[in-house]
PDB file of C-alpha atoms in Angstrom:
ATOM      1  CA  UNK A   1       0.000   0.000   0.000  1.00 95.00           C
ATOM      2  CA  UNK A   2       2.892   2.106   1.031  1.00 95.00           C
ATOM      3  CA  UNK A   3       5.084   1.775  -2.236  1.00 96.00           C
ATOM      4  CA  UNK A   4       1.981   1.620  -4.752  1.00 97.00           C
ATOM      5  CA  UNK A   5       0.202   4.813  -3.081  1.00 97.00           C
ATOM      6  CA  UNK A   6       3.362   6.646  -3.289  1.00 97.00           C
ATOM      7  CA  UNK A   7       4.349   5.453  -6.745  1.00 97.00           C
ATOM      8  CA  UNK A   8       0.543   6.711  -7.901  1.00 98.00           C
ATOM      9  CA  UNK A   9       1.495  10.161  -5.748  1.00 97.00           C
ATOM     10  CA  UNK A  10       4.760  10.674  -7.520  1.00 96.00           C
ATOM     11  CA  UNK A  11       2.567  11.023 -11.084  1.00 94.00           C
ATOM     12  CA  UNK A  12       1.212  13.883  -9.414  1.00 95.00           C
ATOM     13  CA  UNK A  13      -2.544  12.115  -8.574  1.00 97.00           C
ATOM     14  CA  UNK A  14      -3.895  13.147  -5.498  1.00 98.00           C
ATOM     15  CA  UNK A  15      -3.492  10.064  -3.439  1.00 98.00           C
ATOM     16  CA  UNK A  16      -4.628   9.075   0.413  1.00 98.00           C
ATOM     17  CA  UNK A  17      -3.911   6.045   2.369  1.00 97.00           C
ATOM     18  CA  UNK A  18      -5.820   4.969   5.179  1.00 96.00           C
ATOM     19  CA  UNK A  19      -4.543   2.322   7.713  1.00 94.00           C
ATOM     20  CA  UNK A  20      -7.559   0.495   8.233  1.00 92.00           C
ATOM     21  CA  UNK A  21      -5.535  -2.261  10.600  1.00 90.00           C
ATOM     22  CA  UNK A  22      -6.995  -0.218  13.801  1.00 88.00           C
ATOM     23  CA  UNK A  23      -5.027  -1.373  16.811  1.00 82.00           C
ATOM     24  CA  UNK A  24      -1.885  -2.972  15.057  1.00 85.00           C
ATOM     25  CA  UNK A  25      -1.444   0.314  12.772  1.00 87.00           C
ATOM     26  CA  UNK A  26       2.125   0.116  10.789  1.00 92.00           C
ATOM     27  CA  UNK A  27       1.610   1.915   7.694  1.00 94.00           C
ATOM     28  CA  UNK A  28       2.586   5.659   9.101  1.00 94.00           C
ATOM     29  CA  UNK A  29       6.125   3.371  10.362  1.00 94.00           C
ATOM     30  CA  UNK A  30       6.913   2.204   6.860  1.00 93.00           C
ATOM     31  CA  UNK A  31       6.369   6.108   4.903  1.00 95.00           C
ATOM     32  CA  UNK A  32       8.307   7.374   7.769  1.00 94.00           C
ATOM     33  CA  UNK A  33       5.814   9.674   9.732  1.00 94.00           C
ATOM     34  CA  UNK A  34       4.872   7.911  12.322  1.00 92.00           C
ATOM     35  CA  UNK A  35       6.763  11.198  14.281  1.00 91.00           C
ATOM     36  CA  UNK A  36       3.879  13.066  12.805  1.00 92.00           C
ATOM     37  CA  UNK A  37       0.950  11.055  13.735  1.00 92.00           C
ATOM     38  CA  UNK A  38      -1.512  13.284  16.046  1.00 92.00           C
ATOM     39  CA  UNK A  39      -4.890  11.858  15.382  1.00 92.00           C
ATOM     40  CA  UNK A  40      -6.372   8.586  13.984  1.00 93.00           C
ATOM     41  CA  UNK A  41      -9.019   7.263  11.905  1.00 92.00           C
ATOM     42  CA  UNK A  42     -11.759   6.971  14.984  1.00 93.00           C
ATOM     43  CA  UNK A  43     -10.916  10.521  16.478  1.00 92.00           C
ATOM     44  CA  UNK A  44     -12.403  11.765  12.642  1.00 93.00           C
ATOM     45  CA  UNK A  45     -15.424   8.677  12.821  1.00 92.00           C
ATOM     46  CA  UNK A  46     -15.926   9.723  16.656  1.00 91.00           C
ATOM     47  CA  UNK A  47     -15.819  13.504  15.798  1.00 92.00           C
ATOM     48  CA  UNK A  48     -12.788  14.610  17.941  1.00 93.00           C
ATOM     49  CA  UNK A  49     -11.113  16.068  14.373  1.00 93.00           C
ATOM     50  CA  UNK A  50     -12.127  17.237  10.861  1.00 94.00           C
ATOM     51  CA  UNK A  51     -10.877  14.750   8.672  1.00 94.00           C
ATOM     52  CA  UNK A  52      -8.448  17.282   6.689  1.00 94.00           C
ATOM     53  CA  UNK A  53      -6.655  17.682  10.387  1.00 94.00           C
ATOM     54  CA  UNK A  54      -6.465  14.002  10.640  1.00 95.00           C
ATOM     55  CA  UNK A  55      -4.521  13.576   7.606  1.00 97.00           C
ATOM     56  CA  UNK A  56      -1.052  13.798   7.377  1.00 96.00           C
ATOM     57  CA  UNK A  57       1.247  15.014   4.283  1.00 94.00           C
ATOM     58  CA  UNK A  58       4.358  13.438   3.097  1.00 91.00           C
ATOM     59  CA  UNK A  59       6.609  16.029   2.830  1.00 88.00           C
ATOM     60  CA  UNK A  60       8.691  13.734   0.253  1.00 92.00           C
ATOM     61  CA  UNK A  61       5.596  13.282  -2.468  1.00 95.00           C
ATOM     62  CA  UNK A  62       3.176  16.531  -1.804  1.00 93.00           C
ATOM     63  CA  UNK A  63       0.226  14.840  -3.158  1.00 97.00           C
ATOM     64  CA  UNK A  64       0.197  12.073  -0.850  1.00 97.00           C
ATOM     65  CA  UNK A  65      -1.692  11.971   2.607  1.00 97.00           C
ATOM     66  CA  UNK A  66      -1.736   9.153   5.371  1.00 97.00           C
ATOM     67  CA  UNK A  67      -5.129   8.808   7.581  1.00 96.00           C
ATOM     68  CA  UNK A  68      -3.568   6.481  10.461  1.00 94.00           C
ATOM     69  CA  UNK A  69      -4.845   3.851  12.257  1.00 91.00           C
ATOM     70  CA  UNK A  70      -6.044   3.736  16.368  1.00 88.00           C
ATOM     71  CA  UNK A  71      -2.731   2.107  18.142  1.00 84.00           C
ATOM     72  CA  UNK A  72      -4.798   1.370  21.130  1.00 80.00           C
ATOM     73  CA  UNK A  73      -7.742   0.952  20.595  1.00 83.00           C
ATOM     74  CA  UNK A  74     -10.090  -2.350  19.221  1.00 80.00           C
ATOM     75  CA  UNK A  75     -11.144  -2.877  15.462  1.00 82.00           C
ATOM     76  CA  UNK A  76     -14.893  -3.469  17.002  1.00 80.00           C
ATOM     77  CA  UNK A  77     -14.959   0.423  18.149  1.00 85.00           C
ATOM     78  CA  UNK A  78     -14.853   1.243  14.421  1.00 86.00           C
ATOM     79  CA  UNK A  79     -19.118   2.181  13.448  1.00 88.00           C
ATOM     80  CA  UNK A  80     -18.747   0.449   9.146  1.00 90.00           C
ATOM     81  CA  UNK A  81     -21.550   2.903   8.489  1.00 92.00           C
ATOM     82  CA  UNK A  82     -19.334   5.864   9.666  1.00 92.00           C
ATOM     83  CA  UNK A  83     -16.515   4.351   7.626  1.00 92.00           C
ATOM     84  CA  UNK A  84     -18.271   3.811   4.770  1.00 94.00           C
ATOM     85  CA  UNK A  85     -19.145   7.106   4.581  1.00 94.00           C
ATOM     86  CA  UNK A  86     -15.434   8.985   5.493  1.00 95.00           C
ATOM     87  CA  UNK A  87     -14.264   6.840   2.788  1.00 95.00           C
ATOM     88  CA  UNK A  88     -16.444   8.652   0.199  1.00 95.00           C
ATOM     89  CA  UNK A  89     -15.808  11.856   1.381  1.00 95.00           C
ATOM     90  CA  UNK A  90     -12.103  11.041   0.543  1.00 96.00           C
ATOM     91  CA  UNK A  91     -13.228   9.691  -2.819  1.00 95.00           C
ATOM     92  CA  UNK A  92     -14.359  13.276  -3.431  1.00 95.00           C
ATOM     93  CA  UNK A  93     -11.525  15.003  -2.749  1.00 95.00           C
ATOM     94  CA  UNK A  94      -8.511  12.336  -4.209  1.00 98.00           C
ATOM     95  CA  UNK A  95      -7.946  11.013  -7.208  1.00 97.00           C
ATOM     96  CA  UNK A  96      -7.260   7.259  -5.229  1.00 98.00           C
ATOM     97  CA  UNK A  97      -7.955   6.413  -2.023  1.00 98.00           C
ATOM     98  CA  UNK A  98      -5.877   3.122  -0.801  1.00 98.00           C
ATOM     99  CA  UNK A  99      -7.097   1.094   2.021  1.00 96.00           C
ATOM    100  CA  UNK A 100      -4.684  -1.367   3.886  1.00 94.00           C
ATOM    101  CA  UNK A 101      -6.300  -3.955   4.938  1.00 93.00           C
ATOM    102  CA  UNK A 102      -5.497  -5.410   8.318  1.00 88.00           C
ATOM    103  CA  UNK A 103      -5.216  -9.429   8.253  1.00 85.00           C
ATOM    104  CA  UNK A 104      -8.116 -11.739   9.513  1.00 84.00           C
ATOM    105  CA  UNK A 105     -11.630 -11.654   7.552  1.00 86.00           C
ATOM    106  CA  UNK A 106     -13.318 -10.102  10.982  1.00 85.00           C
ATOM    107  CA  UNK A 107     -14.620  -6.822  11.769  1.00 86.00           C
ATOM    108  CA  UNK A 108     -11.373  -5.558  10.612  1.00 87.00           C
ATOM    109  CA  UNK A 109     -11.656  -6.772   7.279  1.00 91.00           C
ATOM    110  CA  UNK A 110     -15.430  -5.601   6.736  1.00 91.00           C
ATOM    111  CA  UNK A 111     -14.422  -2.012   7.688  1.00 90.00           C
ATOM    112  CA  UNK A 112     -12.185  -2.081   5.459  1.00 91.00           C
ATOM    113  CA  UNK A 113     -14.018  -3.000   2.551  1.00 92.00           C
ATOM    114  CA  UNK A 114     -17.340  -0.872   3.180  1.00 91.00           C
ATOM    115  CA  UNK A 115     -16.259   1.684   1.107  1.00 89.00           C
ATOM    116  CA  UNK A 116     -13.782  -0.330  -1.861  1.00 92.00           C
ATOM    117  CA  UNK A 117     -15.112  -0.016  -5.109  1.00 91.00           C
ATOM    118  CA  UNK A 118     -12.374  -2.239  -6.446  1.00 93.00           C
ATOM    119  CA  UNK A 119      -9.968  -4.700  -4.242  1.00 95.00           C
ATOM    120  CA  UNK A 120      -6.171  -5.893  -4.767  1.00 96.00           C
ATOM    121  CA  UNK A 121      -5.188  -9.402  -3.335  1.00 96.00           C
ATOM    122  CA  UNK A 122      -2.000  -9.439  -2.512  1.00 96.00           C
ATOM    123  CA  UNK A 123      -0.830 -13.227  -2.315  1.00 96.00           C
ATOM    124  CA  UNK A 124       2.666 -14.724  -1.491  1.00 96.00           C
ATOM    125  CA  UNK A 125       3.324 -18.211  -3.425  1.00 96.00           C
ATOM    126  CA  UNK A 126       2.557 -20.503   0.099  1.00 96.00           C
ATOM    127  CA  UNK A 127      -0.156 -22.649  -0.450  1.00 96.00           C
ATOM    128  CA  UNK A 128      -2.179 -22.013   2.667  1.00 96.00           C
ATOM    129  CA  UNK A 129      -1.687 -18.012   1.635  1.00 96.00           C
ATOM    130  CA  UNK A 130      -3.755 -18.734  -1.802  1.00 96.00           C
ATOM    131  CA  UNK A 131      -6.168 -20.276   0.345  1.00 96.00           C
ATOM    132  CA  UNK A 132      -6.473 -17.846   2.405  1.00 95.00           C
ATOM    133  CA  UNK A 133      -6.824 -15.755  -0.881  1.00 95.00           C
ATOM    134  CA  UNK A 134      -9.437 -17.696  -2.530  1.00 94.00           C
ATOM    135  CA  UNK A 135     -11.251 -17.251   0.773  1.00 94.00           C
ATOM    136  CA  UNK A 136     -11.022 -13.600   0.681  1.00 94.00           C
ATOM    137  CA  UNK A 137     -11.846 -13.378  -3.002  1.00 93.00           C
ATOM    138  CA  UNK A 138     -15.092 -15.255  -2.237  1.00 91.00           C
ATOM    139  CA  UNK A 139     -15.933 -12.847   0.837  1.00 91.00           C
ATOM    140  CA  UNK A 140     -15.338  -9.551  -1.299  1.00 90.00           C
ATOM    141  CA  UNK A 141     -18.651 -10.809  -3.625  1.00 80.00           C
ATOM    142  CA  UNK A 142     -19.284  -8.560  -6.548  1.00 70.00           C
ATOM    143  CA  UNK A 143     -16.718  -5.939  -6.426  1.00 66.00           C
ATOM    144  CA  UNK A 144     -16.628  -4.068  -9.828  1.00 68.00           C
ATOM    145  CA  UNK A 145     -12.789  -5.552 -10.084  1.00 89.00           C
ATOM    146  CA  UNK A 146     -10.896  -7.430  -8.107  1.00 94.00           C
ATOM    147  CA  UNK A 147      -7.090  -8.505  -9.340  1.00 95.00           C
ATOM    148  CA  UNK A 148      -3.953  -9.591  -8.221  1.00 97.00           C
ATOM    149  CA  UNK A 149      -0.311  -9.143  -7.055  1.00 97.00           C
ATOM    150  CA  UNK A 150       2.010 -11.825  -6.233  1.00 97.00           C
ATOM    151  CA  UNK A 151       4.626 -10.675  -3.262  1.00 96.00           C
ATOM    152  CA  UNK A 152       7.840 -12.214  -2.603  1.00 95.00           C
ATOM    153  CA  UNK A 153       8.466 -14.512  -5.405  1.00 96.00           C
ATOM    154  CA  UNK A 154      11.477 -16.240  -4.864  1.00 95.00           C
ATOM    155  CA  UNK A 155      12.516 -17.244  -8.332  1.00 94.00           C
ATOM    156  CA  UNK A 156      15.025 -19.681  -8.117  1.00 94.00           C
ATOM    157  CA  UNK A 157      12.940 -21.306  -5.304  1.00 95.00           C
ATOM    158  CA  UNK A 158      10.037 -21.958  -7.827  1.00 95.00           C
ATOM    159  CA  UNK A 159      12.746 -23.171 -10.635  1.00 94.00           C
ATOM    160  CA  UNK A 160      14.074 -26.098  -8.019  1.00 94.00           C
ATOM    161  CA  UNK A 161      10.092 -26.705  -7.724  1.00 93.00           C
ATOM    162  CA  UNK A 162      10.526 -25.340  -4.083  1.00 95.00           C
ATOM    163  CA  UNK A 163       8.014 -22.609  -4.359  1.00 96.00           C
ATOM    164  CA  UNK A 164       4.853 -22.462  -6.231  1.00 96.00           C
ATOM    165  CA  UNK A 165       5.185 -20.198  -8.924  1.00 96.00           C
ATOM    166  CA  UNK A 166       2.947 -17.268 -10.848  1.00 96.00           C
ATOM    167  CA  UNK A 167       0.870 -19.809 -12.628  1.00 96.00           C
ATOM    168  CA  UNK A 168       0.695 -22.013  -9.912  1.00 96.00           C
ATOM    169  CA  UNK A 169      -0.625 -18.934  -7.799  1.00 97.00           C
ATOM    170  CA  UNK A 170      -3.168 -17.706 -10.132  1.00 93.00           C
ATOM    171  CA  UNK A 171      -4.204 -21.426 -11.771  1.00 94.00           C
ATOM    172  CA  UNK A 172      -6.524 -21.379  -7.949  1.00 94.00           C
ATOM    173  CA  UNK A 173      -7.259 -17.664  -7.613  1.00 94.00           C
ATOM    174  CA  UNK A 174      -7.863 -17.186 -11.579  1.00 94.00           C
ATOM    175  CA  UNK A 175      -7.589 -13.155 -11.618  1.00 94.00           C
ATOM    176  CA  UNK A 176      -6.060 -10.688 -13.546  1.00 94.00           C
ATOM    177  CA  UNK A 177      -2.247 -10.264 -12.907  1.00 96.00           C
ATOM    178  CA  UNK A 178      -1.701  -6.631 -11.698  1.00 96.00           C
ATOM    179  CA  UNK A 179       2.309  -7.474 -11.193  1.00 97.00           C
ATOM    180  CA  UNK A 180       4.891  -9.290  -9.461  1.00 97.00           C
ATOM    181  CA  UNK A 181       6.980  -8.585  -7.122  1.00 95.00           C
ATOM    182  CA  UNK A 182      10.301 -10.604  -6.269  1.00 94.00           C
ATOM    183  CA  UNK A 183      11.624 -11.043  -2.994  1.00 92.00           C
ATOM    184  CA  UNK A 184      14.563  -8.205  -2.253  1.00 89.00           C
ATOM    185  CA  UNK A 185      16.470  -7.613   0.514  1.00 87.00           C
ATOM    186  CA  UNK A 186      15.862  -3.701  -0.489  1.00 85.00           C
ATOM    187  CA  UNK A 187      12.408  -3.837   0.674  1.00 85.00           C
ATOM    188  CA  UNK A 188      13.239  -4.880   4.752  1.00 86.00           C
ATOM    189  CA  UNK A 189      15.788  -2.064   4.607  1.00 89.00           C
ATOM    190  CA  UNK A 190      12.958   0.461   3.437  1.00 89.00           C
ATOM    191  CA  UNK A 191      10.757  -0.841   5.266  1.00 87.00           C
ATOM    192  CA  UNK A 192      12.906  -0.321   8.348  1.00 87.00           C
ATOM    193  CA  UNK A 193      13.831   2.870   7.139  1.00 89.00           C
ATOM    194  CA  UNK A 194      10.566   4.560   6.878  1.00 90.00           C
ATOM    195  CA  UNK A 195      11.132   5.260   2.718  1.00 91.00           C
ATOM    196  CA  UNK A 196       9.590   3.396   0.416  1.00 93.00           C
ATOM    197  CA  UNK A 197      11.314   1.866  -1.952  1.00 92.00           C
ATOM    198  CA  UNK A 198       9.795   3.497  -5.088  1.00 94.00           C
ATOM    199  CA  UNK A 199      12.276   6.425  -4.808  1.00 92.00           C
ATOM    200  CA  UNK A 200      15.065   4.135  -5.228  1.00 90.00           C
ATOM    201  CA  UNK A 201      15.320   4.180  -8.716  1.00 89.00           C
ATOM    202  CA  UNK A 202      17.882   1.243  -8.415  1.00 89.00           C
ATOM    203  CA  UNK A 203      15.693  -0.932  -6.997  1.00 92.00           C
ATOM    204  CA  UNK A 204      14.032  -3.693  -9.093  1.00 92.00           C
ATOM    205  CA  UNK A 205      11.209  -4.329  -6.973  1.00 93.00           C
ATOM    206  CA  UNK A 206      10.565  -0.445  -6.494  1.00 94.00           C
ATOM    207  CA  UNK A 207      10.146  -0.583 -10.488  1.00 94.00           C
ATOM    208  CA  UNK A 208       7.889  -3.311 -10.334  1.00 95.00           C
ATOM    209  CA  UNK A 209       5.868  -1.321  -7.806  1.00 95.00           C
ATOM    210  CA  UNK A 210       5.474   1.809 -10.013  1.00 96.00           C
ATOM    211  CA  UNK A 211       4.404  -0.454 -13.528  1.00 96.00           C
ATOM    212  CA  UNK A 212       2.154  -1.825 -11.231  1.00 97.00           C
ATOM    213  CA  UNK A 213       0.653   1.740 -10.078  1.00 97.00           C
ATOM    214  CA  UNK A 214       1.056   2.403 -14.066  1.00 96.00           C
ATOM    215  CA  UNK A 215      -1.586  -0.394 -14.491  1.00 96.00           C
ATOM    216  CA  UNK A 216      -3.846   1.048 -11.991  1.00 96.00           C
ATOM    217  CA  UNK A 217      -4.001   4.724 -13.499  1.00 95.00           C
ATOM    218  CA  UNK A 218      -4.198   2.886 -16.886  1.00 93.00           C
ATOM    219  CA  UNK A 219      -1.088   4.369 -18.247  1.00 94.00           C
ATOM    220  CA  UNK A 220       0.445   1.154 -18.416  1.00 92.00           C
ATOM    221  CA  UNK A 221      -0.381  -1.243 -20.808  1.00 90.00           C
ATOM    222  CA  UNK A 222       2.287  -3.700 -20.820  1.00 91.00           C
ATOM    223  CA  UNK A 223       2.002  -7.499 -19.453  1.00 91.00           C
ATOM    224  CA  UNK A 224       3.290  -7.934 -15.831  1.00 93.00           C
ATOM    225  CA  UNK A 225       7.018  -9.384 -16.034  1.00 88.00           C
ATOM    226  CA  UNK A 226       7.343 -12.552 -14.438  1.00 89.00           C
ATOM    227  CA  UNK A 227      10.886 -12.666 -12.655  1.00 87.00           C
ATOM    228  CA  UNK A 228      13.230 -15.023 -13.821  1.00 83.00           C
ATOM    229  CA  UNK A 229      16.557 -16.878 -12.059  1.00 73.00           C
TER     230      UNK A 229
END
């Protein structure tokens, strides 16, 4: 969410990310403003701040905003009707509005989709992840799209048959391939860095992250490359 919201931002779209993993937030950590975190997604559903006080810029890309999750508080505080709603007042004022979604297919998970118009599985190539998947696709019913990014490929892995690989992935969860993206050591050291890896233009995962933001705003045409050993 992190690398493909910013990737989006840095095309100059007006972007906003909302950490919808209330209690177990991360995503301010991993854009590197968690130092700049003053209010959360239920102070704006409970009414304690406007929602354009709740949000916080990214000095890096301008166009970017984080809404952060409660750290300590419980996902069954959040009202779905409430969310539902702040999530189309966002729609109104951004050009894409990104919502992580926290683990689980609880009360978590149903905030989180309330307002999605379109969903993004994001599936590692472990077989009881792509069932977990093929749960979750099931769960998300008629979305108007729904497709699909396989994380952490390990290429070499899936050539010594260790690892199922893209076709094994999507053979189960049949959806349309939004992109790839191989395992990189680059991508714990971003992570723990707060800067996401898209403005590394070295990095080979962060360019697999902005095709795959190219696919979303529908500038990119091209196939999704499929890592190789």
């Amino acid at each position: 969410t992190a690398n493909i919201g910013t990737a989006l931002a840095l095309t100059g779209a007006k972007v906003a990310l909302i950490d919808a993993d209330v209690g177990l937030r991360n995503l301010d950590i991993v854009l590197g403003l968690e130092a700049r975190v003053r209010s959360h997604v239920l102070d704006v559903l409970e009414g304690r701040v406007t929602l354009d006080d709740a949000l916080v810029s990214d000095k890096r890309v301008p166009t970017l905003r984080l809404l952060a999750a409660a750290q300590t508080r419980e996902k069954d505080e959040v009202d779905t009707t409430a969310m539902h709603a702040m999530v189309d007042s966002l729609r109104e004022q951004f050009d894409y509005v990104l919502i992580d979604c926290p683990a689980g297919i609880e009360k978590g998970f149903t905030n989180a989709i309330v307002g999605a118009e379109e969903a993004i599985i994001v599936c590692t190539p472990e077989v009881a992840a792509v069932r977990d998947a093929d749960r979750v696709v099931g769960l998300l019913g008629n979305r108007e799209s729904i497709k699909l990014i396989v994380n952490r490929l390990r290429p070499d892995l899936v050539r010594r048959g260790k690892m199922l690989s893209v076709e094994d992935v999507n053979g189960i969860l049949r959806l349309p391939l939004l992109g790839v993206i191989a395992e990189e050591p680059g991508v714990i050291i971003s992570t723990n860095k707060g800067e996401p890896l898209v403005l590394d233009v070295a990095s080979t995962a962060g360019a697999a992250y902005r095709a795959i933001a190219g696919r979303i705003a529908g500038t990119n045409t091209s196939k999704p490359d499929i890592p190789q050993p």
